[in-house]
CSV table of C-alpha atoms and ligand atoms in Angstrom, one decimal:
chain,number,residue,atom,x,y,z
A,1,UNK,CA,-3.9,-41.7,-1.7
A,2,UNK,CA,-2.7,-42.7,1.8
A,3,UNK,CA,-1.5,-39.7,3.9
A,4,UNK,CA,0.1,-39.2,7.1
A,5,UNK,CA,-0.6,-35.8,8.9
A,6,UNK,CA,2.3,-34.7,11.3
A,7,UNK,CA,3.1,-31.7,13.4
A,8,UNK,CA,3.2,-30.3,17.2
A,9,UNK,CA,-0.3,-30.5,18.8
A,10,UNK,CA,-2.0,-27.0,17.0
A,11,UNK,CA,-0.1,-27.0,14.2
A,12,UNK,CA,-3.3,-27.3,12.3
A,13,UNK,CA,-3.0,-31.0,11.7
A,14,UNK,CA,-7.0,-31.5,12.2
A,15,UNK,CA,-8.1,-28.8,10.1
A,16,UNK,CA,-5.7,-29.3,7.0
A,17,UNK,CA,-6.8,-33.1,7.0
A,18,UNK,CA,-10.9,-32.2,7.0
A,19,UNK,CA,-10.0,-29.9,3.9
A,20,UNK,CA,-8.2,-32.3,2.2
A,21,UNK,CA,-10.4,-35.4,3.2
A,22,UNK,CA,-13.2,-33.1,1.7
A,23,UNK,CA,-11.5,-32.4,-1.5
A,24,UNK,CA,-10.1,-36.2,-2.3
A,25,UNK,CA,-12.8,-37.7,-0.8
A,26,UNK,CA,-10.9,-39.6,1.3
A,27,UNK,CA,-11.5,-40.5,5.0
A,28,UNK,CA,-10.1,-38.1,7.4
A,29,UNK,CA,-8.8,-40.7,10.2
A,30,UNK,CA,-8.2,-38.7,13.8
A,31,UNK,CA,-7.3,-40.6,16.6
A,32,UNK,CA,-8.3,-37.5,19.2
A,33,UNK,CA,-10.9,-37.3,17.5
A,34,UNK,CA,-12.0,-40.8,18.2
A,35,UNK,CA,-11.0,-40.9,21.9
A,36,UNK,CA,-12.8,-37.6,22.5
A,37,UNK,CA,-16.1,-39.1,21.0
A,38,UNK,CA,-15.9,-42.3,23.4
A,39,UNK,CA,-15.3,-39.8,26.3
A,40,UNK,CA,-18.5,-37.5,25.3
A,41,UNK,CA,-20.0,-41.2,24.9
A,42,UNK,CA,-18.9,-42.6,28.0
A,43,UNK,CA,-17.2,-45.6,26.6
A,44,UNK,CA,-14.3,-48.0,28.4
A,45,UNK,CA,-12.0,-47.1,26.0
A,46,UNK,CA,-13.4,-43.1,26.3
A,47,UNK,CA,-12.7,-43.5,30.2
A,48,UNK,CA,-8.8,-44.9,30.3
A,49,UNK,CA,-8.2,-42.7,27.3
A,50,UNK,CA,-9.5,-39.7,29.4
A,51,UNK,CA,-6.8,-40.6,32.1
A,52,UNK,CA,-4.0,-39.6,29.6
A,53,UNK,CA,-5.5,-36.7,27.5
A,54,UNK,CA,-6.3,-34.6,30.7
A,55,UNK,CA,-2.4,-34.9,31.6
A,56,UNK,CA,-1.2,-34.3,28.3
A,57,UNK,CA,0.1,-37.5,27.7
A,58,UNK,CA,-0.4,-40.1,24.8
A,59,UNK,CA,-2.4,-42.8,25.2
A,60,UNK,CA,-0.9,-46.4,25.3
A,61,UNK,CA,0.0,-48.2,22.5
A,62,UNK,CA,-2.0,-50.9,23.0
A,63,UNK,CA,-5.2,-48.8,23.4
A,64,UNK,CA,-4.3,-47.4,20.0
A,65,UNK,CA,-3.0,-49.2,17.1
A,66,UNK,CA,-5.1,-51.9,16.9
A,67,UNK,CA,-8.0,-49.4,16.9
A,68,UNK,CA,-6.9,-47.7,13.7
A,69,UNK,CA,-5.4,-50.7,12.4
A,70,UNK,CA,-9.1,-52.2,12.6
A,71,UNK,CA,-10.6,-48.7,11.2
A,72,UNK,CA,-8.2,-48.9,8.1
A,73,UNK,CA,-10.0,-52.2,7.5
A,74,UNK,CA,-13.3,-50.5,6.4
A,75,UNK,CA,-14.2,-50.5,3.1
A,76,UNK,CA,-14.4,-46.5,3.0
A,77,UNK,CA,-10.4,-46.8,3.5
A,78,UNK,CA,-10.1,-48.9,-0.4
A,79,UNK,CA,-9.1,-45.8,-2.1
A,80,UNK,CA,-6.9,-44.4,1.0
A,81,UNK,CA,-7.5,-42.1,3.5
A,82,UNK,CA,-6.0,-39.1,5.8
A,83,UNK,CA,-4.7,-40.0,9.0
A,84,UNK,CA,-4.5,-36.9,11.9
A,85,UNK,CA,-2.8,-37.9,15.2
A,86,UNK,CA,-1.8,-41.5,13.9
A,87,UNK,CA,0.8,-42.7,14.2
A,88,UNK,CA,2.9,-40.4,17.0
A,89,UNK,CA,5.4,-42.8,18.1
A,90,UNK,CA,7.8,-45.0,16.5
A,91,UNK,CA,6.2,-48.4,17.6
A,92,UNK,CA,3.2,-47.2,16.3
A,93,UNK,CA,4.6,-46.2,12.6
A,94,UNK,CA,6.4,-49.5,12.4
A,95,UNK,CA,2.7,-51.4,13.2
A,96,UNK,CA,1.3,-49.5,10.6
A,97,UNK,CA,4.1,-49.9,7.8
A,98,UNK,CA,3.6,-53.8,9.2
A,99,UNK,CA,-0.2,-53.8,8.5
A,100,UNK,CA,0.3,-52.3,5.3
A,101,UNK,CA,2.4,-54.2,4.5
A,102,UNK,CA,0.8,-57.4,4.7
A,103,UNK,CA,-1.7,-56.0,2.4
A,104,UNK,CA,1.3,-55.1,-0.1
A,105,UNK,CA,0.7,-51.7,0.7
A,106,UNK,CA,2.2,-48.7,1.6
A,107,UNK,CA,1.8,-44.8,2.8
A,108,UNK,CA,2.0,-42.3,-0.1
A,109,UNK,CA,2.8,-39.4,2.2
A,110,UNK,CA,3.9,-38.0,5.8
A,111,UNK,CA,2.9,-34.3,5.7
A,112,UNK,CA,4.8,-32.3,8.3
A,113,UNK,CA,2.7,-29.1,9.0
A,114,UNK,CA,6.1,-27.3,10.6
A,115,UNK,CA,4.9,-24.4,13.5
A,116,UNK,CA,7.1,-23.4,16.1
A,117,UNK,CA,6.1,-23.7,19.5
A,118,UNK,CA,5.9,-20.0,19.9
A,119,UNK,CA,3.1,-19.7,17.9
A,120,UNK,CA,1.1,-22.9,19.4
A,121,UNK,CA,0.0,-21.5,22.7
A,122,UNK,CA,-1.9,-18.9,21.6
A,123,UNK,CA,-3.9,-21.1,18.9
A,124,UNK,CA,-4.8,-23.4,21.2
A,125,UNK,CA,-6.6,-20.8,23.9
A,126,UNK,CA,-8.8,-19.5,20.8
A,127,UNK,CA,-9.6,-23.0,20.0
A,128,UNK,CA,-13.5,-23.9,20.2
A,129,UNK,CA,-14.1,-27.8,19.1
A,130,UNK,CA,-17.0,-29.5,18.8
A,131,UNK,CA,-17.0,-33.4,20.5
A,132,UNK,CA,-19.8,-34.4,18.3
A,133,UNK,CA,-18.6,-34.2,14.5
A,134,UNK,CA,-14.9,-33.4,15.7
A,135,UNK,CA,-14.6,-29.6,13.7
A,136,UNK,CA,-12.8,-27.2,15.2
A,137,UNK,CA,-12.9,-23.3,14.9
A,138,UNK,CA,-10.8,-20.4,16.3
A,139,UNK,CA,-12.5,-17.5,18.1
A,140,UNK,CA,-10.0,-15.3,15.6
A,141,UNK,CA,-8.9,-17.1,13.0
A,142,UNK,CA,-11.7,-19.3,12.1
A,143,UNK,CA,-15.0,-18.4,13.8
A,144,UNK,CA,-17.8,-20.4,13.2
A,145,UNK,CA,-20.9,-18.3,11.3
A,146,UNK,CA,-23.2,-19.8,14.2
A,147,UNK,CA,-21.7,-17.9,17.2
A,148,UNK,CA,-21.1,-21.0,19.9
A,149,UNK,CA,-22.4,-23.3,17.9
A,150,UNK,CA,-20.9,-26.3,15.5
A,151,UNK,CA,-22.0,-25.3,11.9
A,152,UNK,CA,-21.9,-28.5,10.9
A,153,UNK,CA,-23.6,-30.2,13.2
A,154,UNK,CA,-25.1,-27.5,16.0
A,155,UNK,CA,-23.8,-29.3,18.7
A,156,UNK,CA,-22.2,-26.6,21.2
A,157,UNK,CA,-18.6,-25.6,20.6
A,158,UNK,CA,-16.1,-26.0,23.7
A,159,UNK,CA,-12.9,-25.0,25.2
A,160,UNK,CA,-10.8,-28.9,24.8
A,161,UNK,CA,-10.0,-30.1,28.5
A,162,UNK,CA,-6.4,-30.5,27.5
A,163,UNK,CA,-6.3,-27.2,25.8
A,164,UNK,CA,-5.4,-24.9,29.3
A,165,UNK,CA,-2.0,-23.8,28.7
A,166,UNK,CA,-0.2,-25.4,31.7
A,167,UNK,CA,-1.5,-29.1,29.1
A,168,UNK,CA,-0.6,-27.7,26.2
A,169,UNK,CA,2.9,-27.3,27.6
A,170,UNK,CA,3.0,-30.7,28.9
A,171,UNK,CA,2.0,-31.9,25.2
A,172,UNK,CA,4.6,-29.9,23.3
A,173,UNK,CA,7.3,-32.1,25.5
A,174,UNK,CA,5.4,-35.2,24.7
A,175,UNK,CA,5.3,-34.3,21.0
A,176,UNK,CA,9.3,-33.4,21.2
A,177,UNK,CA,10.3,-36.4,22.5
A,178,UNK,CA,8.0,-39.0,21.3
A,179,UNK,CA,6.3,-38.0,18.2
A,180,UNK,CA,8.8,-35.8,16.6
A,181,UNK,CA,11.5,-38.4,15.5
A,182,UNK,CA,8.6,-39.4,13.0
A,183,UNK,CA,10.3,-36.6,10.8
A,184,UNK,CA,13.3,-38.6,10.3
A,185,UNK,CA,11.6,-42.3,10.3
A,186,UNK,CA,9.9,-40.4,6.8
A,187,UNK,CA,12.4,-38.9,5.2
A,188,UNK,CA,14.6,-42.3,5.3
A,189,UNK,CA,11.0,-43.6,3.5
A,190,UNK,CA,11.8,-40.6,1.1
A,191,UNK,CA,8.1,-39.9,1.2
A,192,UNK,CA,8.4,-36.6,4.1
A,193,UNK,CA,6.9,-33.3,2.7
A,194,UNK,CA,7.0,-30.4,5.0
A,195,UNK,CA,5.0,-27.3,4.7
A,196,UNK,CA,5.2,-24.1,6.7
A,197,UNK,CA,2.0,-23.7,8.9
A,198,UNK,CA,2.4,-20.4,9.8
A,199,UNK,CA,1.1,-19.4,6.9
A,200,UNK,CA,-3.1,-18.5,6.6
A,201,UNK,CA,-5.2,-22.0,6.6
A,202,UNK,CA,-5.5,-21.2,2.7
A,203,UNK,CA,-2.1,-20.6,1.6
A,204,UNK,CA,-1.1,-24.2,4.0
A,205,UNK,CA,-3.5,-25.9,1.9
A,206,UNK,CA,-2.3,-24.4,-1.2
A,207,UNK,CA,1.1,-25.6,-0.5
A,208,UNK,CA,-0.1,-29.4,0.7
A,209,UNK,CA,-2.1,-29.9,-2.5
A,210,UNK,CA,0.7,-28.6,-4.6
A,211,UNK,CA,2.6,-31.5,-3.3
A,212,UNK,CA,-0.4,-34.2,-3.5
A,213,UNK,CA,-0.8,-33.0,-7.3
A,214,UNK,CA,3.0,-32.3,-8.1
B,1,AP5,P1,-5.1,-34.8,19.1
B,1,AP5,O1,-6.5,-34.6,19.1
B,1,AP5,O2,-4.5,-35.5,17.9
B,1,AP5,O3,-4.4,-33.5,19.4
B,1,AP5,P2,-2.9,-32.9,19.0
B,1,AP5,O4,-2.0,-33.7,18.2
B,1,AP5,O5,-2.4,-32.4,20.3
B,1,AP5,O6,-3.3,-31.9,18.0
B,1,AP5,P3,-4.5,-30.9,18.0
B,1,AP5,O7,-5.8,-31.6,17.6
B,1,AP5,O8,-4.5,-30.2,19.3
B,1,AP5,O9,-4.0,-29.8,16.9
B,1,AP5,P4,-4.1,-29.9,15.4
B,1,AP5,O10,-2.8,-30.0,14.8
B,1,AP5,O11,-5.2,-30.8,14.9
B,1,AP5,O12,-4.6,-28.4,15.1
B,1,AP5,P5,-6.0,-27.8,14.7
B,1,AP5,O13,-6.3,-28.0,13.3
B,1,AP5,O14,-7.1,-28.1,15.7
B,1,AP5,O15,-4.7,-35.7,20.4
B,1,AP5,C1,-5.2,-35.3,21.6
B,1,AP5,C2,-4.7,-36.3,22.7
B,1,AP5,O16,-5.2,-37.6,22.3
B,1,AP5,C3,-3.2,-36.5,22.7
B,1,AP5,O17,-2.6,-35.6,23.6
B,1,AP5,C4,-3.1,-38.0,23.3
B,1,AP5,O18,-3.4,-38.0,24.6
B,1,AP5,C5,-4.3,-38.6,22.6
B,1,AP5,N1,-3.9,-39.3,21.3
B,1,AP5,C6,-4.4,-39.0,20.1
B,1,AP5,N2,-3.8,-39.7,19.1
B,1,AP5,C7,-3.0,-40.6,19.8
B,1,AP5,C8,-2.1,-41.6,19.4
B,1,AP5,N3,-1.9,-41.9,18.0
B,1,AP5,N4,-1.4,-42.2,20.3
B,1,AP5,C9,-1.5,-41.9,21.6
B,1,AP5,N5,-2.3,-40.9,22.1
B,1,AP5,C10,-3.0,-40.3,21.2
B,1,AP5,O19,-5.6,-26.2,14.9
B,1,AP5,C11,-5.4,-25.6,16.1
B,1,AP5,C12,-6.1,-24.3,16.2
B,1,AP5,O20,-5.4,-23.3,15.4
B,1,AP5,C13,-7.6,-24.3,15.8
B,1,AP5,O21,-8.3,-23.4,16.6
B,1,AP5,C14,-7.5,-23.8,14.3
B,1,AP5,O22,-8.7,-23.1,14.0
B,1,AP5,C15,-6.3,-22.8,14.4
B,1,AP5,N6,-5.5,-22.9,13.1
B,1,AP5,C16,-5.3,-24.0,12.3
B,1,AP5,N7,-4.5,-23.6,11.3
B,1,AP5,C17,-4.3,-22.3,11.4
B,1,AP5,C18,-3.5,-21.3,10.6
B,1,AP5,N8,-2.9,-21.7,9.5
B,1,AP5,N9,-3.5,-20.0,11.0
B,1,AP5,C19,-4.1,-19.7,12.2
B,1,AP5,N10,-4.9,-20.5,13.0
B,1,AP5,C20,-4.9,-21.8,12.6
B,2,MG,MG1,-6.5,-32.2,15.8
B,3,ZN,ZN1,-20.1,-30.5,15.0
């Protein structure tokens, strides 16, 4: 199964993908993710990527498809995978549907996790992540049992640098104007699914996995 995550930065993109990942056993595939562990590494690529997150912008192209283009190579990826974050602009859905392509393949699904952006600032100031393993919590709606810690991992659990609200702003825009004609790029595919993620975390996975299993 090859899946697509889309939806507005907060929309809950990150921790629908984990669940599922966990319950297909599938790779969960997030390009934030990634970036954010070469910045806590103090890569290159962690460095120029850090240039863009902290303003609320996307990171180039360049810097970015070839990266996941490389990390669908993996062997883990054989029986598909769940990618959060990936692609967010047109050029970099049509290098994917190339890449596939070549390989006589194609994505399964583009699930659009739909939250307005009334709703986004507020998840996004009660947002705790952890750089190390890449979970994330909520102070209300998804506390982690250790306090300030990661449960997974017990790394300590931080306020994102692009998470002040002034950025989050900033990366609704970028998501408007950039990432959001995704929606109509899948649909023409006829493989767009859209959920309503205002609902809790369990009834949005109820209604994704509906769809994976319909
Ligand atoms: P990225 O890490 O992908 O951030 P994003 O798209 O802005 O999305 P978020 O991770 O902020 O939100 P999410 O949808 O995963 O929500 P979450 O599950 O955490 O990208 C960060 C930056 O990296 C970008 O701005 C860009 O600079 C760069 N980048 C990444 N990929 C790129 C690419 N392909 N090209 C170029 N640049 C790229 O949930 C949010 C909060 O809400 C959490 O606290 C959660 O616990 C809570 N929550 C979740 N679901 C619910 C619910 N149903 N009810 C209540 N609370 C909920
Ligand atoms: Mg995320
Ligand atoms: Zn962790």
């Amino acid at each position: 199964m090859k899946i697509v995550m889309l939806g507005a930065p907060g929309a809950g993109k990150g921790t629908q993908a984990k669940m599922i990942a966990a319950k297909y056993e599938i790779p969960h595939i997030s390009t934030g993710d990634i970036f954010r562990s070469n910045i806590k590494n103090g890569t290159e690529l962690g460095r120029k990527a850090k240039e863009y997150m902290d303003q609320g912008l996307l990171v180039p192209d360049e810097l970015t498809v070839d990266l996941v283009i490389d990390r669908l190579a993996q062997d883990d990826c054989k029986k598909g995978y769940i990618l959060d974050g990936f692609p967010r602009t047109i050029p970099q859905a049509e290098a994917l549907d190339g890449a596939l392509a070549k390989l006589s393949d194609k994505l399964d699904y583009a699930v659009n996790v739909d939250v307005p952006d009334e709703n986004i600032v507020n998840r996004m100031s009660g947002r705790r992540a952890c750089l190390k393993c890449g979970a994330t919590y909520h102070v209300v709606f998804n506390p982690s049992s250790k306090g300030d810690v990661c449960e997974v991992c017990g790394d300590k659990l931080v306020l994102r640098d692009d998470d002040k609200p002034e950025t989050v702003q900033k990366r609704l825009g970028v998501y408007h104007d950039q990432t959001q004609p995704l929606i109509d790029y899948y649909a023409k595919q006829g493989i767009l699914k859209t959920v309503d993620g205002t609902q809790s975390m369990d009834d949005v996975f109820a209604a994704i996995t509906g769809i994976l299993e319909a």
